[in-house]
PDB file of C-alpha atoms in Angstrom:
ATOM      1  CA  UNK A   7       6.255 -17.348   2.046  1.00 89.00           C
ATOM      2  CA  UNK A   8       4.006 -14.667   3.779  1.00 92.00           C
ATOM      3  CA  UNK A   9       0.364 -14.759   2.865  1.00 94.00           C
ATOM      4  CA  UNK A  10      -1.963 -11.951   3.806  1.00 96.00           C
ATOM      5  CA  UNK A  11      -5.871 -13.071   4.403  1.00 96.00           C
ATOM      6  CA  UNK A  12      -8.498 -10.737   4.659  1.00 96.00           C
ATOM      7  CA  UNK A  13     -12.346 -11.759   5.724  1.00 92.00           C
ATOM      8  CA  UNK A  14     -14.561 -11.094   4.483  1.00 92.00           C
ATOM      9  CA  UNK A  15     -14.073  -9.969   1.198  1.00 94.00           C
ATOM     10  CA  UNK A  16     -17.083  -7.735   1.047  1.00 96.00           C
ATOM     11  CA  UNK A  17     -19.724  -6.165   3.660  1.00 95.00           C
ATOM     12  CA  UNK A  18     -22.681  -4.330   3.430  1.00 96.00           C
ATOM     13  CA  UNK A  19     -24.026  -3.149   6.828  1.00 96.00           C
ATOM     14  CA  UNK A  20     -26.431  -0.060   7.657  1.00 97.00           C
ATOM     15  CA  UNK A  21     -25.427   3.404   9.328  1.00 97.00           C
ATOM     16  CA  UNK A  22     -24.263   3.120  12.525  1.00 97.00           C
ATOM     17  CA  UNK A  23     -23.287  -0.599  13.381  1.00 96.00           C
ATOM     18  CA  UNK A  24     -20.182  -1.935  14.870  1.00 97.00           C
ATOM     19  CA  UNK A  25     -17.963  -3.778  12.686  1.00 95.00           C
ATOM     20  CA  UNK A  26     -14.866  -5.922  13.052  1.00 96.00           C
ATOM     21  CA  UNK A  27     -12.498  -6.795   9.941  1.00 96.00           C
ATOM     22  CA  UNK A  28      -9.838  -9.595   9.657  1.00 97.00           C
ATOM     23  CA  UNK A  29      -6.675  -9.825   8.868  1.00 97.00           C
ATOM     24  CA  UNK A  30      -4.751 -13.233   8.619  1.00 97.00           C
ATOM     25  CA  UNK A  31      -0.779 -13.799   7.761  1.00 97.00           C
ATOM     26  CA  UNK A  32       1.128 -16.711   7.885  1.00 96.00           C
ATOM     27  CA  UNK A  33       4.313 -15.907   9.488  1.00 93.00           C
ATOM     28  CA  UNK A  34       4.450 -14.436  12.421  1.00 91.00           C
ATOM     29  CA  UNK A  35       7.740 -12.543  11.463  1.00 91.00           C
ATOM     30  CA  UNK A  36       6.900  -9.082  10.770  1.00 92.00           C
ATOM     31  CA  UNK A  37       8.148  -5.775  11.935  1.00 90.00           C
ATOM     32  CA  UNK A  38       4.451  -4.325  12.085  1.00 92.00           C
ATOM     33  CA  UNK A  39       0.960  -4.475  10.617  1.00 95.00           C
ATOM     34  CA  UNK A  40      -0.671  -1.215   9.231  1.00 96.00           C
ATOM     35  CA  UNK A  41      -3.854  -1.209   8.260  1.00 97.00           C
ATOM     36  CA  UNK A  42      -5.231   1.192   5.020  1.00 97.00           C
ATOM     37  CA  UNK A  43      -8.484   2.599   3.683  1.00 97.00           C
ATOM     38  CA  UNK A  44      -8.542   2.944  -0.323  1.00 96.00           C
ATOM     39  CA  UNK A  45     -11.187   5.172  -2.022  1.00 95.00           C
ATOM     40  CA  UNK A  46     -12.042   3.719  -5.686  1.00 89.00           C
ATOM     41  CA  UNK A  47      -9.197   5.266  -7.819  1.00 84.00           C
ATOM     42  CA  UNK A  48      -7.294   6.449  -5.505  1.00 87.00           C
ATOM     43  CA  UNK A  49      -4.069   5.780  -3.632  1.00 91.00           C
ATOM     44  CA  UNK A  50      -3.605   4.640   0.144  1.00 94.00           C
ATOM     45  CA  UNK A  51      -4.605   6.488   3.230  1.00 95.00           C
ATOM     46  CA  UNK A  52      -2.490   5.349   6.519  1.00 94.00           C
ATOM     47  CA  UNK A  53      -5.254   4.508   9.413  1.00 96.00           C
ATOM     48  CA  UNK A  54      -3.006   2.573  11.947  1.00 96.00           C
ATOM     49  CA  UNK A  55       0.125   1.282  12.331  1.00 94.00           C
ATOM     50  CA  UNK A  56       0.934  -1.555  15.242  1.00 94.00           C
ATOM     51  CA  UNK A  57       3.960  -2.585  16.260  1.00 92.00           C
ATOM     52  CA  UNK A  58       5.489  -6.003  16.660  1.00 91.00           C
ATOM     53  CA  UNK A  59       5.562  -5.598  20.408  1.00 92.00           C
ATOM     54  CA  UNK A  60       2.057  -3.920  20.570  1.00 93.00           C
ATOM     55  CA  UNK A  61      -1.401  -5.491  21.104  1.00 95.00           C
ATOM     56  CA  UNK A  62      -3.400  -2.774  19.977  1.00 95.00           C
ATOM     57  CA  UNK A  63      -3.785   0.637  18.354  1.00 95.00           C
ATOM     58  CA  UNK A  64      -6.957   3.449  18.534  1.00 97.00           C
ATOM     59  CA  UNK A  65      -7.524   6.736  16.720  1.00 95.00           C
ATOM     60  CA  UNK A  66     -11.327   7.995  17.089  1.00 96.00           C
ATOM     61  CA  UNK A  67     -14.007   5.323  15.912  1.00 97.00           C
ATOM     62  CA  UNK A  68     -11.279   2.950  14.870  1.00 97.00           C
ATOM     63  CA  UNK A  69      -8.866   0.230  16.918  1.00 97.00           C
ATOM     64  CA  UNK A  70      -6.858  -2.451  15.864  1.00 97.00           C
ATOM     65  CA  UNK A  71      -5.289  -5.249  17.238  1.00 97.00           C
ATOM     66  CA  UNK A  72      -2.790  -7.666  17.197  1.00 97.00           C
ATOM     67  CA  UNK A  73      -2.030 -11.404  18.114  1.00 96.00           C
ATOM     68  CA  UNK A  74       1.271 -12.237  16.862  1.00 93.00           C
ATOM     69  CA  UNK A  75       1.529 -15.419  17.536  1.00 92.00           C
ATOM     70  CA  UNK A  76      -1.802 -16.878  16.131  1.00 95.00           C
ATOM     71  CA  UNK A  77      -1.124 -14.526  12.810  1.00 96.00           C
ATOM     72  CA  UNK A  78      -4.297 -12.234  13.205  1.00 97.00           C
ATOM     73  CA  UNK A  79      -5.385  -8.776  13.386  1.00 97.00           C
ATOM     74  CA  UNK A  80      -8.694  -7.016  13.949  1.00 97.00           C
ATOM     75  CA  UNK A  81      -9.960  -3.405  12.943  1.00 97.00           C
ATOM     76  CA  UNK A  82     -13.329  -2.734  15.098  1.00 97.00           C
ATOM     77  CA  UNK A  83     -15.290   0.466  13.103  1.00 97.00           C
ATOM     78  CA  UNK A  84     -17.763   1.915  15.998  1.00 97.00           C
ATOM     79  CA  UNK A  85     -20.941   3.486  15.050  1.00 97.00           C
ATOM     80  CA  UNK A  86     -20.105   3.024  11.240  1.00 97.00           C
ATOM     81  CA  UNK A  87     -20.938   5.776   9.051  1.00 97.00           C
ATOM     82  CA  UNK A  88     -21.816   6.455   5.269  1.00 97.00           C
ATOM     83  CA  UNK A  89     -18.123   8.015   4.602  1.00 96.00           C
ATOM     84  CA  UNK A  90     -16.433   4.782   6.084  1.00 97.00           C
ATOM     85  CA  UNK A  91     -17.453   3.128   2.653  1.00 97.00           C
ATOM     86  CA  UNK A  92     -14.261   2.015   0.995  1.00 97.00           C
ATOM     87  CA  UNK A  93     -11.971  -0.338   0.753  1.00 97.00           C
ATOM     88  CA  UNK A  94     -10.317  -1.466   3.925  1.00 98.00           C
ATOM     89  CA  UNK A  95      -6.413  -3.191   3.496  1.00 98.00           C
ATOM     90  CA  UNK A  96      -4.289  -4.361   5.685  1.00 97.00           C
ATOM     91  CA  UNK A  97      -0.705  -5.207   5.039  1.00 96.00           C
ATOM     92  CA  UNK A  98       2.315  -6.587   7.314  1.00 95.00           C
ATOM     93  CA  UNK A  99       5.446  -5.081   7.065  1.00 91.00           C
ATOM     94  CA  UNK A 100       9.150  -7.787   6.680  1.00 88.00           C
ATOM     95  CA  UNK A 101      11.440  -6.567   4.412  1.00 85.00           C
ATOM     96  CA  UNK A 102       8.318  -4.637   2.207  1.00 88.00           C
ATOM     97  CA  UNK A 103       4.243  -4.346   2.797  1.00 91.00           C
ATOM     98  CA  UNK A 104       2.566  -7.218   1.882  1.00 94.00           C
ATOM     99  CA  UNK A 105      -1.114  -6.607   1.699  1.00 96.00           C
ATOM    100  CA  UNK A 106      -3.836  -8.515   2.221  1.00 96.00           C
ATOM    101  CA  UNK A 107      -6.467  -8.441  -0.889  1.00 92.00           C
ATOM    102  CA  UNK A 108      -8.900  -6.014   1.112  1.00 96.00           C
ATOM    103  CA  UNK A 109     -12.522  -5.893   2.575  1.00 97.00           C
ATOM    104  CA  UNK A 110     -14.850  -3.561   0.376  1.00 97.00           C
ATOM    105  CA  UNK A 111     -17.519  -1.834   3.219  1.00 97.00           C
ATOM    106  CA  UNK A 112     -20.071  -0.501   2.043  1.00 97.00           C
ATOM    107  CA  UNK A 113     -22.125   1.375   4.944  1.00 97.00           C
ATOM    108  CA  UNK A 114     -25.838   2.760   3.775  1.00 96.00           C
ATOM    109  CA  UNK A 115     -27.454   5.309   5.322  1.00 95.00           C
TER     110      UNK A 115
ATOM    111  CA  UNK B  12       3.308  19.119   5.863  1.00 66.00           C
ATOM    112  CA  UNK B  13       3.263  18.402   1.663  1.00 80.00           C
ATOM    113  CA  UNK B  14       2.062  14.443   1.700  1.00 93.00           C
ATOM    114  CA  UNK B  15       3.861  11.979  -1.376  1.00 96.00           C
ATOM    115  CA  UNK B  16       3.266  13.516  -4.586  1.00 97.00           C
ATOM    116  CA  UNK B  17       3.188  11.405  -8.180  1.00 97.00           C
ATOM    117  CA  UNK B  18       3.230  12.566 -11.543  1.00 97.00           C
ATOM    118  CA  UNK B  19       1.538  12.684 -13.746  1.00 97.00           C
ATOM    119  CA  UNK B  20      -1.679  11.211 -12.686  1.00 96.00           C
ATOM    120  CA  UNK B  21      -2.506   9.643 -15.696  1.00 97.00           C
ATOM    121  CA  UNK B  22      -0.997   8.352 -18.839  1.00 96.00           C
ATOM    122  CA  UNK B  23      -1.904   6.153 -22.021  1.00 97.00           C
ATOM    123  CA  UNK B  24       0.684   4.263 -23.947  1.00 97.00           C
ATOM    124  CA  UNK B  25       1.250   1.622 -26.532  1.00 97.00           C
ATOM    125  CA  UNK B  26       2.336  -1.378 -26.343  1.00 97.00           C
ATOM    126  CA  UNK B  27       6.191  -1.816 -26.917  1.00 97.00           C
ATOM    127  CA  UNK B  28       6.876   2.132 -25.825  1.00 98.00           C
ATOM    128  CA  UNK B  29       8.447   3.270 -22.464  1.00 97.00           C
ATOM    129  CA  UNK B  30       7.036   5.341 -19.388  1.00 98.00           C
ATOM    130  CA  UNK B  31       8.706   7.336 -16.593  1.00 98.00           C
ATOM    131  CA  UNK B  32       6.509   7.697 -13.558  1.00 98.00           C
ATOM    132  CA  UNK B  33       7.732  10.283 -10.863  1.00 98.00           C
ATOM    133  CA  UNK B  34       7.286  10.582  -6.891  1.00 98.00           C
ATOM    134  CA  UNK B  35       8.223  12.695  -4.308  1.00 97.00           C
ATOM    135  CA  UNK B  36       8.388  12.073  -0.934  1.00 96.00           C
ATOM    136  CA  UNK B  37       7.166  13.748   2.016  1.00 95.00           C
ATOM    137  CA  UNK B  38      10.230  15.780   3.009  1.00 94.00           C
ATOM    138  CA  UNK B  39      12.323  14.452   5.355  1.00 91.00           C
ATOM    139  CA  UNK B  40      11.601  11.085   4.342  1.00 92.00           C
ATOM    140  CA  UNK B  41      14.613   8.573   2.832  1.00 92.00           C
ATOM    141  CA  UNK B  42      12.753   5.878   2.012  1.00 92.00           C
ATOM    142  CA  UNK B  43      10.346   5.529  -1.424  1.00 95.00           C
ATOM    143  CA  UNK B  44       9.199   2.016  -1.897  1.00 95.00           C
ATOM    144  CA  UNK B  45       6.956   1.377  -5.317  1.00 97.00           C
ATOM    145  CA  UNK B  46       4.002  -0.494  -5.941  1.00 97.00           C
ATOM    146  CA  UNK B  47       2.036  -1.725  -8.683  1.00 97.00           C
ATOM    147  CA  UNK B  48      -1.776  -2.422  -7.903  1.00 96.00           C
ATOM    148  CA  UNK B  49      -3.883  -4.077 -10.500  1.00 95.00           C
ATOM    149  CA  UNK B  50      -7.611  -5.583  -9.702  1.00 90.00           C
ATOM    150  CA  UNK B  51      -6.165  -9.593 -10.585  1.00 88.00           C
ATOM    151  CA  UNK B  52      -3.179  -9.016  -8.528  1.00 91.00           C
ATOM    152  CA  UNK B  53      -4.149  -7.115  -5.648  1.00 92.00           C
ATOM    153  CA  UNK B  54      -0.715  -4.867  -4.590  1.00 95.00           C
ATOM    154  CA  UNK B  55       2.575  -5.900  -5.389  1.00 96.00           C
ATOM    155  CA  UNK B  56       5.684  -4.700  -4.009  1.00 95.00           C
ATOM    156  CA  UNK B  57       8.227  -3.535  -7.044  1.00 97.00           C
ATOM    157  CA  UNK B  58      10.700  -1.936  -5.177  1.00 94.00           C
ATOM    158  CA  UNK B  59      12.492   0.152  -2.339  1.00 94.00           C
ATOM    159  CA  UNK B  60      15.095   2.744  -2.002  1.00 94.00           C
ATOM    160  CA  UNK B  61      16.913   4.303   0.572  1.00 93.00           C
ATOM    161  CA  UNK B  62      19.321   6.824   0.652  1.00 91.00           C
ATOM    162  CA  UNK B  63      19.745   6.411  -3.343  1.00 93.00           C
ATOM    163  CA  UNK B  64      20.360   2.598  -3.153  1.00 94.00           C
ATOM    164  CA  UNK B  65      18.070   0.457  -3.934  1.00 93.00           C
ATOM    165  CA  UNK B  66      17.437  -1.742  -1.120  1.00 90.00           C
ATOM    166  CA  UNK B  67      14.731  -4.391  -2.127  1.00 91.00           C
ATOM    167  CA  UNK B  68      13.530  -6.112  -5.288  1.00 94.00           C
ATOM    168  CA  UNK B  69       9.885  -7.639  -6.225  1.00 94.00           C
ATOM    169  CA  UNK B  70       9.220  -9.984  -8.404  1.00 94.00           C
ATOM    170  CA  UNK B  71       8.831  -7.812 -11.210  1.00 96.00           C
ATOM    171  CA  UNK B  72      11.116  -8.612 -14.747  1.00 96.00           C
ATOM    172  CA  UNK B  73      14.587  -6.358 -15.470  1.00 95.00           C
ATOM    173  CA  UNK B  74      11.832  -4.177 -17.668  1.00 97.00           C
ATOM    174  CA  UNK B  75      10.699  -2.281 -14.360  1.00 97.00           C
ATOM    175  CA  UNK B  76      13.254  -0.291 -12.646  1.00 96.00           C
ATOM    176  CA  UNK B  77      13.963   2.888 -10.825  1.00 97.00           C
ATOM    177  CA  UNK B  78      16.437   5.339  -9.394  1.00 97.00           C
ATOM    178  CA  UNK B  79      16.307   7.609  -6.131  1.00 97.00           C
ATOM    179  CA  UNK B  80      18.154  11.162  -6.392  1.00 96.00           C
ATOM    180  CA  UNK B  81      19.745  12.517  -3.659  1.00 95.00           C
ATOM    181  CA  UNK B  82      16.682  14.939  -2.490  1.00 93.00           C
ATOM    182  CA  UNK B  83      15.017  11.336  -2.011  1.00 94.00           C
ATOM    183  CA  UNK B  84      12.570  11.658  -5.341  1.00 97.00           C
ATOM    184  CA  UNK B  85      12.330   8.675  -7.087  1.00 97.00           C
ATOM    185  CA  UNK B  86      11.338   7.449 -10.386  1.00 98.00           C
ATOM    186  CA  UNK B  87      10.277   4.495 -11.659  1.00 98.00           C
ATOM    187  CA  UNK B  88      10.486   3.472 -15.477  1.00 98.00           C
ATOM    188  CA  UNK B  89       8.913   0.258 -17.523  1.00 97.00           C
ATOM    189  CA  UNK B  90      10.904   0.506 -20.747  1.00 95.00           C
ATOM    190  CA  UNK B  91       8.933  -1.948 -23.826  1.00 97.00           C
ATOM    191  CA  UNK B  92       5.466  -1.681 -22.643  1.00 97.00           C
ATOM    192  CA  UNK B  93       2.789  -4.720 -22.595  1.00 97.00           C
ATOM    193  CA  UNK B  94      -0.659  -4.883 -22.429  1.00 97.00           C
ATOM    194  CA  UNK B  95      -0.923  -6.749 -18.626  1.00 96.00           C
ATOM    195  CA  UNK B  96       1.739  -3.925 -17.539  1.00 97.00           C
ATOM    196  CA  UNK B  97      -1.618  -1.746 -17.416  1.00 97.00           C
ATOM    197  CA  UNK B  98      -2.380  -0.867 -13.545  1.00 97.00           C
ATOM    198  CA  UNK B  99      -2.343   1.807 -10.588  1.00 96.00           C
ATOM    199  CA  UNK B 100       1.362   2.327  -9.622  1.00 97.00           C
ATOM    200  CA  UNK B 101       1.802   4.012  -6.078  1.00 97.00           C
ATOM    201  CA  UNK B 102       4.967   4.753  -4.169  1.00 96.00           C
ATOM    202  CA  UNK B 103       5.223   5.338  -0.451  1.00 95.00           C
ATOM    203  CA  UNK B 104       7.599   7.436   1.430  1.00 94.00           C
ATOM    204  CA  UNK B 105       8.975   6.724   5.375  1.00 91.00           C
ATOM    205  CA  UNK B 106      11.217   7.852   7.304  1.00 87.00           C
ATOM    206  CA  UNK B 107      12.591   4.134   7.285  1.00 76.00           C
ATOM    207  CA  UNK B 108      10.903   1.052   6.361  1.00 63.00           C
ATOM    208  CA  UNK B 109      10.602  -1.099   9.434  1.00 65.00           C
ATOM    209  CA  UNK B 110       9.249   0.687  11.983  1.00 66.00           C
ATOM    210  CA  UNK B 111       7.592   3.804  10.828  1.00 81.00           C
ATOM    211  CA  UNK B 112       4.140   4.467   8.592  1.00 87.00           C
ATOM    212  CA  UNK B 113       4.269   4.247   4.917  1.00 89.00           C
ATOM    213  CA  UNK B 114       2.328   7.089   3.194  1.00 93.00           C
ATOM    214  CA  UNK B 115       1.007   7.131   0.031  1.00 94.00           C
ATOM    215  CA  UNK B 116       0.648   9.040  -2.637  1.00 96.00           C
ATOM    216  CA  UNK B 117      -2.561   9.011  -5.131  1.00 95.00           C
ATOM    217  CA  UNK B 118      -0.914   7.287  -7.736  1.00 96.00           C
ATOM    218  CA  UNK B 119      -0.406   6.988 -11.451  1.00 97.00           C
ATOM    219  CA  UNK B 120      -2.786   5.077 -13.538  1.00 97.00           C
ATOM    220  CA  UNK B 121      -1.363   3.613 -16.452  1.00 98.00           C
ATOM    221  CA  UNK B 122      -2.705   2.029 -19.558  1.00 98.00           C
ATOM    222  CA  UNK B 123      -0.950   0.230 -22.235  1.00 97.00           C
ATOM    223  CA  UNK B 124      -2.803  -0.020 -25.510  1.00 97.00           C
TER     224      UNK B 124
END
């Protein structure tokens, strides 16, 4: 049965640090990993998608990476700011998303 | 490009009454795949559909189920509401599962009283 890890569970850091989040799973068997950003009370927004085949993914301040075969993914955040506070998910895609139980950031200015 | 709507945004029930939660996806898309999200329980994968046939199942009892028309919206209904069934329901639209982005849309809350 897949299980999605995610470490830590909960981060504090100050404006403009580096940060790296983690993302376990337990079967290397997926079509893709996407990683998510939740705001509280609201729904899901998309911040990159890797493919099986890929090792890594970048869109501005943010890049993610994957290692299939030891189950893990990274997002780096560069030069984190105040509006990256929320909750960070990332879920692996078989036959439906199953998502990891999230890293809450909380960057202070 | 319209992103996944759901409607309505909000809703309070009672216990043993029914609820129809709505979504449409972003056009084009074929695939609307439902989720319930509650803070004990982290996401949880209810269903998918795909071309009006619903492709996968969670593991979610006969009380939750859904329908996709053929313009791709979808609805989802929980027929003799409980207390526990409270939660943030979100569906996501693709163009197909396996390989492409799921969107989101900002979900329904629900609560059962």
């Amino acid at each position: 049965k897949q299980e999605v890890t995610q470490i830590p569970a909960a981060l504090s850091v100050p404006e403009g640090e580096n940060l790296v989040l983690n993302c376990s799973f337990t079967d290397s068997a997926i079509y893709n990993l996407q990683w998510f950003r939740q705001d509280p009370g609201k729904g899901l927004t998309s911040l990159l998608l890797i493919q099986s085949s890929q090792r890594e993914q970048t869109s501005g301040r943010l890049n993610a990476s994957l290692d299939k075969s030891s189950g893990r993914s990274t997002l780096y955040i560069a030069a984190s700011q105040p509006g990256d506070s929320a909750t960070y998910l990332c879920a692996v895609c078989t036959d439906k998303l199953i998502f990891g139980t999230g890293t809450r950031l909380q960057v202070f200015p | 490009k319209a992103g996944v709507t759901q409607t309505p945004r909000y809703l309070i029930k009672t216990r043993g009454q029914q609820v129809t939660l709505s979504c449409s996806p972003i056009s084009g898309h074929r695939s609307v795949s439902w989720y319930q999200q509650t803070p004990g329980q982290g996401l949880q994968f209810l269903f998918e559909y795909f071309s009006e046939t619903q492709r996968n199942k969670g593991n979610f009892p006969g009380r939750f189920s859904g329908r996709q028309f053929s313009n791709s919206r979808s609805e989802m209904n929980v027929s003799t509401l409980e207390l526990g069934d409270s939660a943030l329901y979100l569906c996501a639209s693709s163009l197909d599962r396996n390989q492409e982005t799921q969107y989101f849309g900002p979900g329904t809350r629900l609560l059962v009283l």
